[in-house]
Short mmCIF file of C-alpha atoms and ligand atoms in Angstrom, two decimals:
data_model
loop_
_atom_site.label_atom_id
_atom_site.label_comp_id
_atom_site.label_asym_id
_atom_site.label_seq_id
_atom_site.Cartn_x
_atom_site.Cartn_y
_atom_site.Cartn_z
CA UNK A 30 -9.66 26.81 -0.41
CA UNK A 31 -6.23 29.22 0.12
CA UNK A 32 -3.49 27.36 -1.64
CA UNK A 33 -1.72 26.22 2.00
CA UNK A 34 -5.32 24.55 2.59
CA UNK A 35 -4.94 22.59 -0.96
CA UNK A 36 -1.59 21.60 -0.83
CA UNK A 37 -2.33 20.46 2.74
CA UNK A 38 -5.64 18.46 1.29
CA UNK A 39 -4.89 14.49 1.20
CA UNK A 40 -8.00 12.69 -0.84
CA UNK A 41 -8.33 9.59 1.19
CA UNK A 42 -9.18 6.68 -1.26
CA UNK A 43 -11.42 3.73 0.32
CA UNK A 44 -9.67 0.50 -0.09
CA UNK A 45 -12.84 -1.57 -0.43
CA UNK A 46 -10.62 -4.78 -1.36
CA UNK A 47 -8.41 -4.45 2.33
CA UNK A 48 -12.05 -3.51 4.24
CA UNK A 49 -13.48 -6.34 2.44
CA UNK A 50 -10.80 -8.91 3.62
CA UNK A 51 -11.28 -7.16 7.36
CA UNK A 52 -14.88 -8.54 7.35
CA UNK A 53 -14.14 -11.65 5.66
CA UNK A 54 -10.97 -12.20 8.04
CA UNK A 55 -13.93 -11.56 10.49
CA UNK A 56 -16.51 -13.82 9.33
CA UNK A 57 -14.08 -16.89 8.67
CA UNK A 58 -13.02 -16.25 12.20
CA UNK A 59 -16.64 -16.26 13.94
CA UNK A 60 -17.63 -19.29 11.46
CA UNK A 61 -15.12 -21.22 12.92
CA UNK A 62 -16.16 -20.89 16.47
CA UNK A 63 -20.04 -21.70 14.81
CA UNK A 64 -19.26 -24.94 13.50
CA UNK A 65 -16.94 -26.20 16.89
CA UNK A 66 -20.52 -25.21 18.76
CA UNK A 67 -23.13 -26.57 16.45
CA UNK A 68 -21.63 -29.93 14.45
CA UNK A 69 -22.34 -28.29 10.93
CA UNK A 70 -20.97 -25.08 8.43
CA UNK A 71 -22.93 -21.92 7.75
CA UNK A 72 -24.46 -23.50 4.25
CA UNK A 73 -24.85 -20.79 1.07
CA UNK A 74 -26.90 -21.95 -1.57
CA UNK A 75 -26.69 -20.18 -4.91
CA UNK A 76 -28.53 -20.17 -7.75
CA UNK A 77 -27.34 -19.55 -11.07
CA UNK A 78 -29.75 -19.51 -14.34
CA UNK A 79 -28.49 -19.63 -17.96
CA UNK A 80 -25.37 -18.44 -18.83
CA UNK A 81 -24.81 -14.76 -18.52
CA UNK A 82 -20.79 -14.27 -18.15
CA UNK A 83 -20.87 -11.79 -15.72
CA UNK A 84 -23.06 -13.48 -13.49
CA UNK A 85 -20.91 -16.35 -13.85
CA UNK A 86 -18.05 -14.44 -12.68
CA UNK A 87 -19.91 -13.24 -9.43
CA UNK A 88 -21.68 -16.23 -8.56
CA UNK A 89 -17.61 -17.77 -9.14
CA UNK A 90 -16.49 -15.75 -6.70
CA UNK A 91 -19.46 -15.93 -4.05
CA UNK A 92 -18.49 -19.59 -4.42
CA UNK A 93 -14.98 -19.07 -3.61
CA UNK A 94 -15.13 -16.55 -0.89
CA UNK A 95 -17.64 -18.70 1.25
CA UNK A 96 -15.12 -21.51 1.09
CA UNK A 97 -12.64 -18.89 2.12
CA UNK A 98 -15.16 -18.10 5.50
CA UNK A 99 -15.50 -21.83 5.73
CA UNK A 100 -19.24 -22.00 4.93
CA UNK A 101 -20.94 -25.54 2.78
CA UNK A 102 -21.69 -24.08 -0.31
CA UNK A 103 -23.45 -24.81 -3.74
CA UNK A 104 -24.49 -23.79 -6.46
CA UNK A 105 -26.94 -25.14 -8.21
CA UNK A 106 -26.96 -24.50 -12.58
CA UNK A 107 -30.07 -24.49 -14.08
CA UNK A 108 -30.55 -23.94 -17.92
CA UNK A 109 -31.44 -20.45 -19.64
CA UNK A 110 -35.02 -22.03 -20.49
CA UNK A 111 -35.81 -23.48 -17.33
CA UNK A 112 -39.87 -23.16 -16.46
CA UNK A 113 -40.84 -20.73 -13.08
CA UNK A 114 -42.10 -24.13 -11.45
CA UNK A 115 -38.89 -25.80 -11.66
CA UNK A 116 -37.23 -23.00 -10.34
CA UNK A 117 -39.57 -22.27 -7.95
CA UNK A 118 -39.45 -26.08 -6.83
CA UNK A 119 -35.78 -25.33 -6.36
CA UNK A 120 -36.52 -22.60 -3.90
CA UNK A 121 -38.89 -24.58 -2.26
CA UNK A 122 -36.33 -27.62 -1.11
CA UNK A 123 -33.86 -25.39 -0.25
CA UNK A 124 -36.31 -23.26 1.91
CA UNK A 125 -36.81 -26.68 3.73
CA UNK A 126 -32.77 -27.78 3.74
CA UNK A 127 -31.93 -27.58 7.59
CA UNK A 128 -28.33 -27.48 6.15
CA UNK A 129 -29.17 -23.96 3.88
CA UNK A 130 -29.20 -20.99 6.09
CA UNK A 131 -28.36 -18.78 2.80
CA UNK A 132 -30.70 -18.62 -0.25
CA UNK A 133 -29.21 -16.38 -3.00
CA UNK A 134 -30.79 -16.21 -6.70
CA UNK A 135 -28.50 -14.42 -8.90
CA UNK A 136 -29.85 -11.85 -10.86
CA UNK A 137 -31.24 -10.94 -14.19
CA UNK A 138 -32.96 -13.73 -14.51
CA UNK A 139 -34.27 -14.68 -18.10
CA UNK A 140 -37.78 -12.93 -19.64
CA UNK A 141 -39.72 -16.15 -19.22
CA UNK A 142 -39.03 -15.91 -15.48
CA UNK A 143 -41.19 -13.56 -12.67
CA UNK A 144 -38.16 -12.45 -10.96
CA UNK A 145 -40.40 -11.13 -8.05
CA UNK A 146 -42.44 -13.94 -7.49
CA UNK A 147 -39.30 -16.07 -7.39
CA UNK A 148 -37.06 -13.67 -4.73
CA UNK A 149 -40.50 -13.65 -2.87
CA UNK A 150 -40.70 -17.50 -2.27
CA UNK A 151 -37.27 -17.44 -0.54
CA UNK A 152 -37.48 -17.50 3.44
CA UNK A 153 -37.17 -14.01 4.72
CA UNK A 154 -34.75 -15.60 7.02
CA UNK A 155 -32.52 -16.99 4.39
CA UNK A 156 -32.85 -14.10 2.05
CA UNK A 157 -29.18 -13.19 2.02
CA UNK A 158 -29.94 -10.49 -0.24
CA UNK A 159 -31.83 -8.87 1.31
CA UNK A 160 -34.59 -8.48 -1.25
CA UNK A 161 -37.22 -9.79 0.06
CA UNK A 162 -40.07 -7.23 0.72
CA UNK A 163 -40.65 -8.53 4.62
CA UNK A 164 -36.77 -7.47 4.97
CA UNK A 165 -37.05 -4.17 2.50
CA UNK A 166 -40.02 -3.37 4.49
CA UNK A 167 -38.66 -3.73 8.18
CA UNK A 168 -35.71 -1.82 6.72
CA UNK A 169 -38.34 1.15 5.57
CA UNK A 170 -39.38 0.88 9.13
CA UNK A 171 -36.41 1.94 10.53
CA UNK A 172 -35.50 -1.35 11.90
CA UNK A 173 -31.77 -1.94 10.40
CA UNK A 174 -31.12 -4.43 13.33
CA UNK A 175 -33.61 -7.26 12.75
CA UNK A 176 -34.12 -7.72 8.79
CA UNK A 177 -30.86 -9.44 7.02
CA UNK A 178 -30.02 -6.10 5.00
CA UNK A 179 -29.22 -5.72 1.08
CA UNK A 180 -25.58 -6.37 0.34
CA UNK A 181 -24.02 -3.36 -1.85
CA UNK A 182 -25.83 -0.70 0.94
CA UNK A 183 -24.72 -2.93 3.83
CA UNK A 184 -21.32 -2.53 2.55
CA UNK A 185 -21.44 0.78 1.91
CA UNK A 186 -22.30 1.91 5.25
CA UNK A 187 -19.22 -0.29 6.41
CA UNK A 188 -17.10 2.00 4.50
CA UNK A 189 -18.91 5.80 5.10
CA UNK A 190 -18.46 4.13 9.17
CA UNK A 191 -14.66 4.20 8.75
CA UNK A 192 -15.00 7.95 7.78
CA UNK A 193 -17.69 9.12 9.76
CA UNK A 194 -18.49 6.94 12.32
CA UNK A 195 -21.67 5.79 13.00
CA UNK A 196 -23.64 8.82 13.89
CA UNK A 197 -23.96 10.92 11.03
CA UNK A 198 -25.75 13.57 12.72
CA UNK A 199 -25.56 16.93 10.95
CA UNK A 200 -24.38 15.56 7.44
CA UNK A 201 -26.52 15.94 4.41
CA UNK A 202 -26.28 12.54 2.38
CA UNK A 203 -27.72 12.37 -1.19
CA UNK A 204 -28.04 9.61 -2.96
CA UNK A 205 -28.47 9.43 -6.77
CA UNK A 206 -30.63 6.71 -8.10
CA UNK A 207 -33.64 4.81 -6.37
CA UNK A 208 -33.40 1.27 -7.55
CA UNK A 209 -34.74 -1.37 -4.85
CA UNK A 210 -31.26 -2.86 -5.27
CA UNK A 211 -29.21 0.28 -3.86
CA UNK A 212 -30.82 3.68 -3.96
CA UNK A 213 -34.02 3.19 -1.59
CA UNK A 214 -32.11 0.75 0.90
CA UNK A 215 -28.72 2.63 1.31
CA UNK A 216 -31.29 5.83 1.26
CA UNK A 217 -33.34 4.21 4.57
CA UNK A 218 -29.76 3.00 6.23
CA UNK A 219 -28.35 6.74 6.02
CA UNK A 220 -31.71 8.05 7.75
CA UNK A 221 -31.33 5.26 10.45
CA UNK A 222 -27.76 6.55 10.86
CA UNK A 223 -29.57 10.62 11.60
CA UNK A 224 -28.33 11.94 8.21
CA UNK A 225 -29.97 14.44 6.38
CA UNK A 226 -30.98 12.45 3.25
CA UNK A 227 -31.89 13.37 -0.41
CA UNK A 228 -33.06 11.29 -3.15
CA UNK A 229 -32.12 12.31 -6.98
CA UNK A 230 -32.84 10.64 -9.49
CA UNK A 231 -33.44 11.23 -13.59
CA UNK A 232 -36.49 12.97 -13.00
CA UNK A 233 -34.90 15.48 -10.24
CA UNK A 234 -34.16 19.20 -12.21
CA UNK A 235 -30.42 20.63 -11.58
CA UNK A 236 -29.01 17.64 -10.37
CA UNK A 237 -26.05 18.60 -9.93
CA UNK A 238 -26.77 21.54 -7.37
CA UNK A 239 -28.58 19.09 -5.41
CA UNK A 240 -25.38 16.58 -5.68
CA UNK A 241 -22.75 19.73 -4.61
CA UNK A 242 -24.94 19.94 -1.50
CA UNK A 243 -23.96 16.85 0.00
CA UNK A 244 -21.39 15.98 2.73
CA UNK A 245 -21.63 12.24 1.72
CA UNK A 246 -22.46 11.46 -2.13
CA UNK A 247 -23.89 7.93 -3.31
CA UNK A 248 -24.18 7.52 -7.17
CA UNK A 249 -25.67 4.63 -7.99
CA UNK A 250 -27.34 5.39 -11.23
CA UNK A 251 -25.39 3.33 -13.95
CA UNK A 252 -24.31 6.00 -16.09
CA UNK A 253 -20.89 6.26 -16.59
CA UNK A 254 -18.78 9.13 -15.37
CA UNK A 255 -21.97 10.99 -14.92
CA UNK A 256 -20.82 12.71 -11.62
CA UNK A 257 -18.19 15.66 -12.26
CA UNK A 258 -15.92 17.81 -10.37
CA UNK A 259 -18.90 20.60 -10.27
CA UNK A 260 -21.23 17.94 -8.90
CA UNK A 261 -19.05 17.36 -6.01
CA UNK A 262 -18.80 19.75 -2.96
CA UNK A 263 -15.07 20.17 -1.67
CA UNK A 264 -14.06 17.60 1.00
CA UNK A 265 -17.11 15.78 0.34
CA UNK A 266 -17.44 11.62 1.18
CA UNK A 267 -17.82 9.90 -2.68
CA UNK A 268 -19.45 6.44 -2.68
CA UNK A 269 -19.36 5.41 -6.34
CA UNK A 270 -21.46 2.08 -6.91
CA UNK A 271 -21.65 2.34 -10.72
CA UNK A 272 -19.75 -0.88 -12.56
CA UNK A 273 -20.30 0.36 -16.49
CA UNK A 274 -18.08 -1.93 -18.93
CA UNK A 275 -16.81 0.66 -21.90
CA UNK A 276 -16.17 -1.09 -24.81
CA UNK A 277 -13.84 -0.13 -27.23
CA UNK A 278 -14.50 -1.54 -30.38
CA UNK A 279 -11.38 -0.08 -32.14
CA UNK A 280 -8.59 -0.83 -29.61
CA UNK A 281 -10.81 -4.19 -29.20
CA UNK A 282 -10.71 -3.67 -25.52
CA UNK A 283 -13.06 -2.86 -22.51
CA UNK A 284 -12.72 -1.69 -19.04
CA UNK A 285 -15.01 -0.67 -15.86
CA UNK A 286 -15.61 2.87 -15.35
CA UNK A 287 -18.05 3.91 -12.47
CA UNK A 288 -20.49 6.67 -11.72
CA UNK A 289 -18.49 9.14 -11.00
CA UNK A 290 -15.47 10.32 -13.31
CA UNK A 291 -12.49 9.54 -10.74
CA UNK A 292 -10.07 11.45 -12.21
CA UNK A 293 -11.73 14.66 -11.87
CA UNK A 294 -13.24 14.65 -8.38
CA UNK A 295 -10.23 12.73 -6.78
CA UNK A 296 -8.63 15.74 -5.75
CA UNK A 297 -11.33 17.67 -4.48
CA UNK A 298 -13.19 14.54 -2.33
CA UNK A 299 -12.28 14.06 1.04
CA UNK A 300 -12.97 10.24 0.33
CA UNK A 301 -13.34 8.30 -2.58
CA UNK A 302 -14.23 4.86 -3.72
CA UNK A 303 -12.44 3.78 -6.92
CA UNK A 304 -13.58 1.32 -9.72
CA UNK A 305 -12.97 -1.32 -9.74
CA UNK A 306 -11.77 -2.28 -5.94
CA UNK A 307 -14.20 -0.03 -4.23
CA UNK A 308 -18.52 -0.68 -3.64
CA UNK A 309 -17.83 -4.42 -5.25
CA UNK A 310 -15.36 -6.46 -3.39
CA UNK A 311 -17.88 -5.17 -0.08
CA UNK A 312 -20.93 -6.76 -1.57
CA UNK A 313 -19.60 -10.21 -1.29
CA UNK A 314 -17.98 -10.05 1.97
CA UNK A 315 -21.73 -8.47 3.17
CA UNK A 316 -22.64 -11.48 1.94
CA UNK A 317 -20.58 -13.38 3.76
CA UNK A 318 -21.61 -11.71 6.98
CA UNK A 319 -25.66 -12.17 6.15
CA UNK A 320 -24.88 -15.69 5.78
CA UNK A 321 -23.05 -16.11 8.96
CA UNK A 322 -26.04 -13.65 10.57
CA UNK A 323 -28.27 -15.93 9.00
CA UNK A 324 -26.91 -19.11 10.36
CA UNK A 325 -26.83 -17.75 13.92
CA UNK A 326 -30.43 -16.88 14.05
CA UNK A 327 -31.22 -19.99 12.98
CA UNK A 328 -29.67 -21.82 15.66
CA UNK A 329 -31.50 -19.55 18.61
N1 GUN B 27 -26.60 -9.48 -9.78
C1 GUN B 27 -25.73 -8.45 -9.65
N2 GUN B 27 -25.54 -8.17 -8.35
C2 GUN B 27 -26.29 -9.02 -7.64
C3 GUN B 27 -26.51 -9.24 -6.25
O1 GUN B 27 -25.97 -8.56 -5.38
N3 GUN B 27 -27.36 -10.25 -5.93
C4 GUN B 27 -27.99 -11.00 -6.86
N4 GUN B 27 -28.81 -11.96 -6.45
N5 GUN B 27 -27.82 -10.83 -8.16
C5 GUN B 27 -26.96 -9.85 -8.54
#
């Protein structure tokens, strides 16, 4: 870059709390016009086991936006020692609940619990998560129009949309991490969308060469700060999904930190997601939108 070129350069940072509230604004808006037409709410069912405070604090705040979008919600409590049956019993009614379009089982779920038998008893069509392996697999398929599609991916393909468009033709994407949660799904979304896509992950040598190669960067890996200025290529699109609590035990405080060490590749990205008040605040209003997608289907 000449100097004029980096004095000119403006790092654009991705609001994800003002895009959120676009969707949300959204979603209220066409929720609205659902319940004149049908006599009933979009209905979100959540379930919360044991206590785990940060899963309190999301499942809080799922609870708060849907009354926001004017959905019936619930959440139903269950103790940190409840048995699979009763849980999956749980699933079961609420599979059969006319009034439930939304099923949503927060996660991690206590050892004594099969996670994956559990998030594979929900209805496909009420898996607002998107984890179900019928949706994960018409997603693999290249079909990003039928299955109700994983929140924190959905949401960040809202935001690379308002950079990029939705044609990504000729961009190299990579994407670090391949957990079923983020890495595979936002991996299959970017390939629907005709990027050029790369999976790294902690078993992928020089790393950071294959991160400077991309046009559009996910990090999604947990690891805080991992992702440097030399990992980043100039002008590059940063998506930063990492939410890694540092605790400082002397100063007897704690605060989020993502994936990618802000301060350093801030003024070489061409757009950045900070954290907090990037990735997050989208996964809920994705949410929102499954739920209201989720309603609408039913009701063909
Ligand atoms: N725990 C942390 N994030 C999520 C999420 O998006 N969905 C569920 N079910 N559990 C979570």
């Amino acid at each position: 870059m000449t100097a004029q070129t980096a004095s000119m350069h403006k790092t654009s940072i991705l609001d994800g709390k003002a895009i959120a509230r676009d969707v949300t604004d959204a979603v209220a808006q066409v929720s609205a016009t659902f319940a004149q037409t049908h006599g009933r709410q979009p209905g979100l069912s959540v379930v919360l086991v044991g206590e785990d405070p940060a899963s309190q604090v999301y499942v809080r705040n799922k609870g708060r936006m849907a009354a926001k979008c004017g959905f019936a919600s619930q959440t139903h409590r269950l103790s940190a020692d409840v048995a699979q049956p009763e849980l999956m019993a749980l699933v079961d009614q609420l599979n059969a609940d006319p009034g439930v379009d939304g099923i949503l089982v927060q996660l991690p779920l206590p050892p004594q619990i099969g996670a994956d038998a559990v998030l594979r008893a929900i209805d496909p069509t009420k898996d607002v998560d998107g984890f179900h392996p019928v949706n994960a697999g018409l997603l693999a398929s290249g079909d990003v129009d039928t299955p109700l599609l994983p929140c924190t991916p959905a949401g960040i393909m809202h935001m690379i949309r308002r950079v990029h468009g939705a044609d990504l033709s000729g961009l190299s994407a990579v994407v670090i991490g391949r957990s079923t949660i983020v890495g595979r799904p936002i991996a299959q979304l970017l390939l629907a969308a005709n990027a050029t896509v790369t999976i790294a992950h902690s078993r992928t040598p020089d790393i950071a060469s294959v991160s400077r190669a991309a046009d559009i960067l996910v990090a999604a890996v947990g690891r805080p700060q991992l992702v440097g200025r030399d990992w980043v290529k100039p002008g590059a699109t940063v998506i930063d999904v990492g939410i890694n609590r540092i605790e400082d035990v002397n100063l007897g405080t704690s605060n989020l930190v993502g994936d990618v060490d802000f301060e350093a590749v801030a003024p070489i990205a061409g757009a950045i997601t900070p954290v907090p008040g990037g990735v997050g605040p989208m996964t809920i209003a994705m949410l929102m939108g499954n739920t209201l997608k989720a309603a609408e289907a039913r009701m063909r």
